[in-house]
């Protein structure tokens, strides 16, 4: 099952440049990745989470030394035996990456990435992982330097705590983006990050000139909490067509206002975006488009092996629904199916078995499964 892959040329060291030769292709959906990221995902006991900086459950940036320390401690605090390969994995990571990989591998849509990766071993791993799913990397610049990394710690309950390290990572600059990067695409997927706002604004400006729609993920409750005012101004610009927020992010968005809750946040987002979605974990999601508001329950078992990527894969399903012209409720149902598929295993990469599980759930719900499903 899965996508029928076309062979691609991948990064192979040497001069700086692009990561494959498919520059003439125009992916339907693009992901903006200022700095490519590799995820180290591991199941750990709770004691490790209490020893590292930041609150459990969120995302808190660390420096290289702290990243290496956490990776060493992971070996000590692993929940599984050392010979259990399912206790940890290293894959291309990041919210946008998870969404794009899901769209390409599970839904068979033409997808690409625009951004930069380092010319190190982690960069090669990122390129190899994404290329294996047929993601177009002709817009991903290969640069001298390191590739960003993130440790994703998963506790006994399936909750994930992320510690990204972006120090000195290879990064695309705003003035390197060109119209050809976005020509022919329909959607650009971005993640809110205050450190990347210059790049994000440049990408949106050029994408809009090409008639590309913008999908925004609010990243994390910490990002919303610390940089709420710039985010509000960003949303009020009118450039965001679709916005995804989870329950914690939605609460932070309106924390200074009376009666702040996910429903109120949905109404606020819908004033500035054509489509607004607030995911509610095991309670499903709520969404609004124009005057229509829907509430859809979660699909599948409530117990998650690992919540990493649940919101990202929900976005994959929802975007697939929009591309296929499905109703708002159907988009939410597909999103719930795809979001439910990724929490059944470790990391933000859906296994072939769990894609099959998703297709079965879609059929049960009366949804047409993607043409690439086998």
Coordinates of C-alpha atoms in Angstrom, one line a residue:
X1 CA 0.0 0.0 0.0
X2 CA 1.0 3.6 -0.2
X3 CA 2.2 5.9 -2.9
X4 CA 3.8 4.6 -6.1
X5 CA 7.2 6.3 -5.7
X6 CA 9.2 7.8 -8.5
X7 CA 13.0 7.6 -8.1
X8 CA 14.6 11.0 -7.1
X9 CA 18.1 12.3 -6.8
X10 CA 18.9 13.1 -3.2
X11 CA 21.5 15.3 -1.5
X12 CA 24.9 13.8 -1.9
X13 CA 27.4 16.2 -0.5
X14 CA 29.6 18.6 -2.4
X15 CA 28.5 22.1 -3.4
X16 CA 25.5 23.8 -1.9
X17 CA 22.3 23.4 -3.9
X18 CA 18.9 21.8 -4.1
X19 CA 18.1 18.4 -2.8
X20 CA 16.8 16.8 -6.0
X21 CA 16.5 17.4 -9.7
X22 CA 12.6 17.6 -9.9
X23 CA 12.7 21.4 -10.2
X24 CA 10.1 21.4 -13.0
X25 CA 7.4 19.9 -10.8
X26 CA 4.7 21.9 -9.1
X27 CA 3.5 20.2 -5.9
X28 CA -0.2 20.7 -5.0
X29 CA 0.7 21.3 -1.4
X30 CA 4.0 22.9 -0.1
X31 CA 5.4 22.9 3.4
X32 CA 7.6 25.8 4.6
X33 CA 10.6 24.5 6.5
X34 CA 13.0 27.4 7.3
X35 CA 15.3 24.8 9.0
X36 CA 14.9 21.1 8.4
X37 CA 14.5 19.1 11.6
X38 CA 15.3 15.6 12.7
X39 CA 13.2 14.0 15.5
X40 CA 14.7 11.6 18.1
X41 CA 11.6 10.0 19.5
X42 CA 11.8 7.9 22.7
X43 CA 9.6 6.3 25.3
X44 CA 10.9 7.4 28.8
X45 CA 9.8 7.3 32.4
X46 CA 8.4 10.3 34.1
X47 CA 11.5 11.0 36.3
X48 CA 13.4 12.2 33.2
X49 CA 10.8 14.8 32.4
X50 CA 11.2 16.3 35.9
X51 CA 14.9 16.8 35.4
X52 CA 14.9 18.8 32.2
X53 CA 14.1 22.5 31.7
X54 CA 10.5 23.6 30.8
X55 CA 7.1 22.2 31.5
X56 CA 6.2 18.6 30.7
X57 CA 3.9 18.3 27.7
X58 CA 5.1 21.3 25.7
X59 CA 8.0 22.4 23.6
X60 CA 11.0 24.3 25.1
X61 CA 14.2 25.2 23.1
X62 CA 17.5 23.9 24.3
X63 CA 21.2 24.4 23.3
X64 CA 23.4 21.7 21.8
X65 CA 25.0 20.7 25.1
X66 CA 21.6 20.2 26.7
X67 CA 20.4 18.2 23.7
X68 CA 23.3 15.8 24.0
X69 CA 22.7 15.5 27.7
X70 CA 19.0 14.6 27.2
X71 CA 20.0 12.1 24.5
X72 CA 22.4 10.4 26.9
X73 CA 19.8 10.3 29.7
X74 CA 17.2 8.8 27.3
X75 CA 19.3 5.6 27.3
X76 CA 19.1 5.4 31.1
X77 CA 15.4 6.3 31.4
X78 CA 14.0 4.3 28.4
X79 CA 10.8 2.5 29.2
X80 CA 11.8 -0.5 27.1
X81 CA 14.8 -2.7 27.0
X82 CA 17.7 -1.7 24.8
X83 CA 17.0 -4.5 22.3
X84 CA 13.5 -3.2 21.8
X85 CA 13.7 -1.1 18.6
X86 CA 10.2 0.2 19.1
X87 CA 11.3 2.2 22.2
X88 CA 13.0 4.9 20.0
X89 CA 13.4 6.0 16.4
X90 CA 15.0 8.9 14.5
X91 CA 13.0 10.4 11.6
X92 CA 12.5 13.6 9.6
X93 CA 10.5 15.7 12.1
X94 CA 8.7 18.9 12.8
X95 CA 5.0 19.8 12.5
X96 CA 5.1 20.8 8.9
X97 CA 7.1 17.8 7.9
X98 CA 4.6 15.4 9.6
X99 CA 1.7 17.0 7.8
X100 CA 3.4 17.0 4.4
X101 CA 4.7 13.4 4.8
X102 CA 1.1 12.3 5.8
X103 CA -0.4 14.0 2.8
X104 CA 2.1 12.3 0.4
X105 CA 2.2 8.8 2.0
X106 CA -1.3 8.3 3.3
X107 CA -3.4 10.4 0.9
X108 CA -1.3 10.3 -2.3
X109 CA -1.2 14.0 -2.9
X110 CA 1.6 15.8 -4.7
X111 CA 3.7 17.5 -2.0
X112 CA 6.9 19.4 -1.6
X113 CA 9.1 21.3 0.9
X114 CA 10.6 24.7 0.5
X115 CA 13.4 25.6 2.9
X116 CA 16.9 24.4 3.9
X117 CA 18.8 21.5 5.4
X118 CA 22.3 21.0 6.5
X119 CA 24.9 19.0 4.6
X120 CA 25.5 16.8 7.7
X121 CA 24.4 13.2 8.5
X122 CA 21.1 14.4 10.0
X123 CA 20.4 16.3 6.8
X124 CA 21.0 13.2 4.7
X125 CA 18.6 11.3 7.0
X126 CA 16.0 14.0 6.6
X127 CA 16.2 13.9 2.8
X128 CA 16.3 10.1 2.6
X129 CA 13.2 9.8 4.8
X130 CA 11.1 12.4 2.9
X131 CA 12.3 11.2 -0.5
X132 CA 11.2 7.7 0.3
X133 CA 7.6 9.0 0.4
X134 CA 7.8 10.8 -2.9
X135 CA 8.0 14.3 -1.4
X136 CA 9.4 16.8 -3.9
X137 CA 12.6 18.3 -2.4
X138 CA 13.7 20.4 -5.3
X139 CA 12.9 23.6 -3.3
X140 CA 14.9 22.4 -0.2
X141 CA 18.3 24.1 -0.3
X142 CA 21.2 22.2 0.9
X143 CA 23.6 24.4 2.9
X144 CA 26.9 24.0 4.7
X145 CA 26.3 23.4 8.4
X146 CA 24.2 21.3 10.8
X147 CA 20.6 20.2 10.6
X148 CA 18.2 21.1 13.5
X149 CA 17.3 18.3 15.9
X150 CA 14.5 17.7 18.5
X151 CA 14.2 15.2 21.3
X152 CA 10.6 14.0 21.6
X153 CA 10.1 12.3 25.0
X154 CA 7.0 10.1 25.3
X155 CA 5.7 9.2 28.8
X156 CA 3.7 6.1 29.9
X157 CA 0.4 7.8 29.0
X158 CA 1.5 8.7 25.5
X159 CA 2.0 12.4 26.2
X160 CA 4.9 14.0 24.4
X161 CA 7.4 16.6 25.6
X162 CA 9.6 18.2 23.0
X163 CA 13.0 19.8 23.3
X164 CA 14.2 21.3 20.0
X165 CA 17.7 22.5 19.3
X166 CA 17.9 25.0 16.5
X167 CA 21.3 26.5 17.4
X168 CA 23.5 27.1 14.3
X169 CA 21.1 25.1 12.1
X170 CA 21.2 25.6 8.4
X171 CA 18.4 28.0 7.5
X172 CA 16.8 29.6 4.4
X173 CA 16.7 33.4 4.4
X174 CA 13.8 35.5 3.4
X175 CA 15.6 37.0 0.3
X176 CA 16.3 33.5 -1.0
X177 CA 12.6 32.7 -1.6
X178 CA 11.5 33.2 -5.2
X179 CA 8.1 33.0 -7.0
X180 CA 9.2 29.8 -8.8
X181 CA 9.2 28.1 -5.4
X182 CA 5.4 28.6 -5.1
X183 CA 4.3 28.6 -8.7
X184 CA 1.6 26.1 -9.5
X185 CA 0.9 25.1 -5.9
X186 CA -2.5 25.4 -4.2
X187 CA -1.6 25.4 -0.4
X188 CA 1.3 26.5 1.7
X189 CA 1.6 24.8 5.1
X190 CA 3.4 26.9 7.8
X191 CA 4.0 26.8 11.6
X192 CA 4.0 29.8 13.8
X193 CA 7.5 30.5 15.1
X194 CA 8.6 34.0 16.2
X195 CA 12.2 33.3 15.2
X196 CA 11.1 32.7 11.6
X197 CA 8.6 35.5 11.1
X198 CA 10.7 37.3 8.5
X199 CA 10.9 34.1 6.4
X200 CA 7.2 33.3 7.0
X201 CA 6.1 36.8 6.0
X202 CA 8.2 36.7 2.8
X203 CA 6.9 33.2 2.0
X204 CA 3.3 34.3 2.5
X205 CA 3.8 37.5 0.4
X206 CA 5.2 35.6 -2.6
X207 CA 2.8 32.7 -2.2
X208 CA -0.2 35.1 -2.3
X209 CA 1.2 36.6 -5.5
X210 CA 0.9 33.1 -7.0
X211 CA -2.6 32.6 -5.6
X212 CA -1.6 30.1 -3.0
X213 CA -3.8 29.5 0.1
X214 CA -2.1 29.6 3.5
X215 CA -2.6 27.0 6.3
X216 CA -1.2 28.0 9.7
X217 CA -0.6 25.8 12.8
X218 CA -0.2 27.6 16.1
X219 CA 2.8 25.5 17.1
X220 CA 2.5 25.2 20.9
X221 CA 0.9 26.8 23.9
X222 CA 4.3 28.1 25.0
X223 CA 4.7 29.9 21.6
X224 CA 1.2 31.4 21.9
X225 CA 1.8 32.4 25.5
X226 CA 5.1 34.1 25.0
X227 CA 4.4 35.7 21.6
X228 CA 0.6 36.3 21.8
X229 CA 0.5 39.9 20.5
X230 CA 2.5 39.3 17.4
X231 CA 0.4 36.3 16.7
X232 CA -2.8 38.2 17.1
X233 CA -1.5 40.8 14.6
X234 CA -0.4 38.0 12.3
X235 CA -3.9 36.5 12.3
X236 CA -5.6 39.9 11.9
X237 CA -3.6 40.5 8.7
X238 CA -6.1 38.5 6.8
X239 CA -3.4 36.5 5.0
X240 CA -4.3 33.2 6.8
X241 CA -6.9 31.1 5.0
X242 CA -6.9 28.1 7.4
X243 CA -5.8 28.0 11.1
X244 CA -5.4 24.9 13.3
X245 CA -5.1 25.2 17.1
X246 CA -5.3 22.6 19.8
X247 CA -7.3 23.2 23.0
X248 CA -4.3 24.5 25.0
X249 CA -3.2 26.9 22.2
X250 CA -6.8 28.1 21.8
X251 CA -7.1 28.8 25.5
X252 CA -3.8 30.8 25.5
X253 CA -4.9 32.8 22.5
X254 CA -7.7 34.4 24.5
X255 CA -6.4 34.1 28.0
X256 CA -6.8 37.8 28.8
X257 CA -10.5 37.8 27.9
X258 CA -13.5 36.8 29.9
X259 CA -15.0 33.5 28.9
X260 CA -12.0 32.3 27.1
X261 CA -12.5 28.7 25.9
X262 CA -12.0 26.7 22.7
X263 CA -15.4 27.8 21.3
X264 CA -14.6 31.4 21.8
X265 CA -11.2 30.9 20.2
X266 CA -12.9 29.2 17.2
X267 CA -15.1 32.2 16.8
X268 CA -12.1 34.6 17.0
X269 CA -10.1 32.6 14.4
X270 CA -13.1 32.3 12.1
X271 CA -13.3 36.1 12.0
X272 CA -9.9 36.3 10.4
X273 CA -9.6 33.0 8.5
X274 CA -11.8 31.2 6.0
X275 CA -11.5 28.0 7.9
X276 CA -10.8 27.6 11.6
X277 CA -10.3 24.4 13.5
X278 CA -9.7 23.7 17.2
X279 CA -8.8 20.1 18.0
X280 CA -9.9 18.8 21.4
X281 CA -7.8 15.6 21.8
X282 CA -10.0 12.6 22.8
X283 CA -13.1 14.9 22.6
X284 CA -12.7 15.4 18.8
X285 CA -12.7 18.8 17.2
X286 CA -14.8 21.9 16.3
X287 CA -14.5 23.8 13.1
X288 CA -16.1 26.8 11.4
X289 CA -16.3 28.0 7.8
X290 CA -18.4 31.0 7.1
X291 CA -21.6 30.6 9.0
X292 CA -21.3 26.8 9.4
X293 CA -20.0 25.3 12.6
X294 CA -19.5 21.6 13.2
X295 CA -18.4 19.3 16.1
X296 CA -16.9 15.9 15.3
X297 CA -16.0 13.3 17.9
X298 CA -12.6 11.6 17.9
X299 CA -12.2 8.3 16.0
X300 CA -10.6 5.1 17.3
X301 CA -9.3 4.1 20.8
X302 CA -8.9 6.8 23.4
X303 CA -5.6 5.5 24.7
X304 CA -2.6 6.8 22.7
X305 CA 0.8 5.1 22.4
X306 CA 2.3 8.4 21.5
X307 CA 0.4 11.7 20.9
X308 CA 3.3 13.1 18.7
X309 CA 2.0 14.3 15.4
X310 CA -1.7 13.9 16.2
X311 CA -2.5 17.5 15.3
X312 CA -0.2 17.4 12.3
X313 CA -1.8 14.3 10.8
X314 CA -5.2 15.8 11.6
X315 CA -4.2 18.7 9.4
X316 CA -3.1 16.2 6.7
X317 CA -6.6 14.7 6.6
X318 CA -8.4 18.1 6.8
X319 CA -6.3 19.5 3.9
X320 CA -7.0 16.4 1.9
X321 CA -10.7 16.9 2.4
X322 CA -10.5 20.6 1.3
X323 CA -8.5 19.6 -1.8
X324 CA -11.1 17.0 -2.7
X325 CA -14.0 19.4 -2.1
X326 CA -15.5 17.6 0.9
X327 CA -17.9 19.3 3.3
X328 CA -16.6 20.9 6.5
X329 CA -17.9 17.9 8.6
X330 CA -16.3 15.4 6.2
X331 CA -13.0 17.3 6.3
X332 CA -13.1 17.0 10.1
X333 CA -13.9 13.3 9.9
X334 CA -11.0 12.6 7.6
X335 CA -8.8 14.6 9.9
X336 CA -10.0 12.6 12.9
X337 CA -9.2 9.4 11.1
X338 CA -5.7 10.5 10.1
X339 CA -5.0 12.0 13.5
X340 CA -6.1 8.8 15.1
X341 CA -3.8 6.7 12.9
X342 CA -0.5 8.3 14.1
X343 CA -1.1 8.0 17.8
X344 CA -1.1 4.2 17.5
X345 CA 2.7 4.0 17.2
X346 CA 5.8 5.9 18.2
X347 CA 6.7 9.1 16.4
X348 CA 5.0 11.3 13.8
X349 CA 5.4 8.9 10.9
X350 CA 2.4 6.6 10.3
X351 CA 3.1 3.0 9.7
X352 CA 1.7 1.1 6.7
X353 CA -0.5 -1.0 9.1
X354 CA -1.9 2.2 10.6
X355 CA -2.7 3.7 7.2
X356 CA -4.7 0.6 6.6
X357 CA -6.4 1.2 9.9
X358 CA -7.3 4.7 8.8
X359 CA -8.7 3.6 5.5
X360 CA -10.9 1.1 7.3
X361 CA -12.1 3.9 9.6
X362 CA -12.8 6.1 6.6
X363 CA -14.8 3.4 4.9
X364 CA -16.8 2.9 8.1
X365 CA -17.6 6.6 8.2
X366 CA -18.8 6.5 4.6
X367 CA -15.8 8.5 3.4
X368 CA -14.1 7.7 0.1
X369 CA -10.6 6.4 0.7
X370 CA -7.7 7.9 -1.3
X371 CA -7.0 6.4 -4.7
X372 CA -3.5 5.4 -3.6
X373 CA -4.8 3.1 -0.8
X374 CA -4.1 -0.6 -1.3

